[in-house]
């Protein structure tokens, strides 16, 4: 996984349209979800790793989003499903560009144990660009605030 | 289908996937090799899972893997103690590994820590925007509640 600042920065850039206003935070949560429900467990206790093998996979994440949407009132379930899944797939899309020493993510789990990835960068590499993303976001927000004040 | 049934169905499917991933993974791990060294002698494996470099020597190094110290024979160039490592190695019945290739995840600790604030921020955004109705266990928008 790239760090979650990188994931979040991409989510931020893609959701500048006002159409996202109502459910933007759901999209943001989707974009960090695959890592949030796997990494903490095995970082804190590496013995738990085998239990997380299934979790960072498209099928598991789809089912998890469907489950999460059930905990919203009926009229919100459809948009929550949609925005959460869109966030998750943006996350998985970025992960697809990473490289690992050998086996990467199990995109076709549980139907296949084959792994494939573009292999453009090591998981730690995008961290170098995190300060740049944060600066760009801060600049964009500052301009937006100034424009709002002058209106 | 009722909400209760849908939730139950999703939970069963998710648990099934976790169980399948836990029990049917065909990849041989270092833990399996260490448990049955004769059986896995000569097996080429990937070692990662929070593995940390311990000590460096001229012709090898030791790693900390799931609470155990394991000796690796191979070039330690570029390694640093206490950093995360992933590698491909061949397991020897003596319990040692013969290194094929390695990757030092030098900034992994930083990556973990900088990943925490975005999650906290999104949770704050979420809790400001949504309210949980405890009687039905359903979130609704705070400004429309
Ligand atoms: Zn990820």
PDB file of N, CA, C and O in Angstrom, chain B residues 53 56 75-81 83 85 102-104 106:
ATOM      1  N   UNK B  53      15.313  -6.646  10.592  1.00  0.00           N
ATOM      2  CA  UNK B  53      16.744  -6.977  10.593  1.00  0.00           C
ATOM      3  C   UNK B  53      17.263  -6.833  12.019  1.00  0.00           C
ATOM      4  O   UNK B  53      16.973  -5.852  12.700  1.00  0.00           O
ATOM      5  N   UNK B  56      23.999  -7.658  11.889  1.00  0.00           N
ATOM      6  CA  UNK B  56      24.680  -7.823  10.606  1.00  0.00           C
ATOM      7  C   UNK B  56      26.042  -8.486  10.811  1.00  0.00           C
ATOM      8  O   UNK B  56      26.743  -8.183  11.772  1.00  0.00           O
ATOM      9  N   UNK B  75      24.419 -11.669   1.271  1.00  0.00           N
ATOM     10  CA  UNK B  75      25.018 -10.337   1.297  1.00  0.00           C
ATOM     11  C   UNK B  75      24.183  -9.359   2.140  1.00  0.00           C
ATOM     12  O   UNK B  75      23.037  -9.070   1.800  1.00  0.00           O
ATOM     13  N   UNK B  76      24.771  -8.814   3.217  1.00  0.00           N
ATOM     14  CA  UNK B  76      24.005  -7.881   4.049  1.00  0.00           C
ATOM     15  C   UNK B  76      24.131  -6.419   3.602  1.00  0.00           C
ATOM     16  O   UNK B  76      23.653  -5.533   4.307  1.00  0.00           O
ATOM     17  N   UNK B  77      24.736  -6.196   2.437  1.00  0.00           N
ATOM     18  CA  UNK B  77      24.954  -4.814   1.981  1.00  0.00           C
ATOM     19  C   UNK B  77      23.636  -4.037   1.929  1.00  0.00           C
ATOM     20  O   UNK B  77      22.644  -4.521   1.393  1.00  0.00           O
ATOM     21  N   UNK B  78      23.671  -2.836   2.498  1.00  0.00           N
ATOM     22  CA  UNK B  78      22.491  -1.964   2.438  1.00  0.00           C
ATOM     23  C   UNK B  78      21.514  -2.177   3.580  1.00  0.00           C
ATOM     24  O   UNK B  78      20.577  -1.391   3.746  1.00  0.00           O
ATOM     25  N   UNK B  79      21.704  -3.236   4.334  1.00  0.00           N
ATOM     26  CA  UNK B  79      20.764  -3.500   5.434  1.00  0.00           C
ATOM     27  C   UNK B  79      21.094  -2.636   6.640  1.00  0.00           C
ATOM     28  O   UNK B  79      22.236  -2.228   6.836  1.00  0.00           O
ATOM     29  N   UNK B  80      20.085  -2.386   7.440  1.00  0.00           N
ATOM     30  CA  UNK B  80      20.277  -1.632   8.687  1.00  0.00           C
ATOM     31  C   UNK B  80      19.519  -2.354   9.786  1.00  0.00           C
ATOM     32  O   UNK B  80      18.356  -2.726   9.575  1.00  0.00           O
ATOM     33  N   UNK B  81      20.135  -2.508  10.956  1.00  0.00           N
ATOM     34  CA  UNK B  81      19.424  -3.164  12.055  1.00  0.00           C
ATOM     35  C   UNK B  81      18.149  -2.397  12.411  1.00  0.00           C
ATOM     36  O   UNK B  81      18.092  -1.173  12.275  1.00  0.00           O
ATOM     37  N   UNK B  83      15.327  -2.314  10.921  1.00  0.00           N
ATOM     38  CA  UNK B  83      14.454  -1.882   9.815  1.00  0.00           C
ATOM     39  C   UNK B  83      13.694  -3.091   9.261  1.00  0.00           C
ATOM     40  O   UNK B  83      14.143  -4.224   9.376  1.00  0.00           O
ATOM     41  N   UNK B  85      12.176  -5.699   6.566  1.00  0.00           N
ATOM     42  CA  UNK B  85      12.813  -6.359   5.430  1.00  0.00           C
ATOM     43  C   UNK B  85      11.847  -7.354   4.800  1.00  0.00           C
ATOM     44  O   UNK B  85      11.086  -8.022   5.499  1.00  0.00           O
ATOM     45  N   UNK B 102      16.558  -9.348  -1.672  1.00  0.00           N
ATOM     46  CA  UNK B 102      16.021  -8.693  -0.485  1.00  0.00           C
ATOM     47  C   UNK B 102      15.567  -7.277  -0.803  1.00  0.00           C
ATOM     48  O   UNK B 102      16.033  -6.674  -1.788  1.00  0.00           O
ATOM     49  N   UNK B 103      14.641  -6.777   0.005  1.00  0.00           N
ATOM     50  CA  UNK B 103      14.240  -5.368  -0.104  1.00  0.00           C
ATOM     51  C   UNK B 103      14.082  -4.804   1.304  1.00  0.00           C
ATOM     52  O   UNK B 103      13.311  -5.332   2.112  1.00  0.00           O
ATOM     53  N   UNK B 104      14.835  -3.750   1.573  1.00  0.00           N
ATOM     54  CA  UNK B 104      14.736  -3.101   2.879  1.00  0.00           C
ATOM     55  C   UNK B 104      13.662  -2.019   2.793  1.00  0.00           C
ATOM     56  O   UNK B 104      13.771  -1.095   1.989  1.00  0.00           O
ATOM     57  N   UNK B 106      12.806   0.829   4.092  1.00  0.00           N
ATOM     58  CA  UNK B 106      13.478   1.790   4.962  1.00  0.00           C
ATOM     59  C   UNK B 106      12.550   2.767   5.679  1.00  0.00           C
ATOM     60  O   UNK B 106      12.781   3.122   6.815  1.00  0.00           O
TER      61      UNK B 106
END
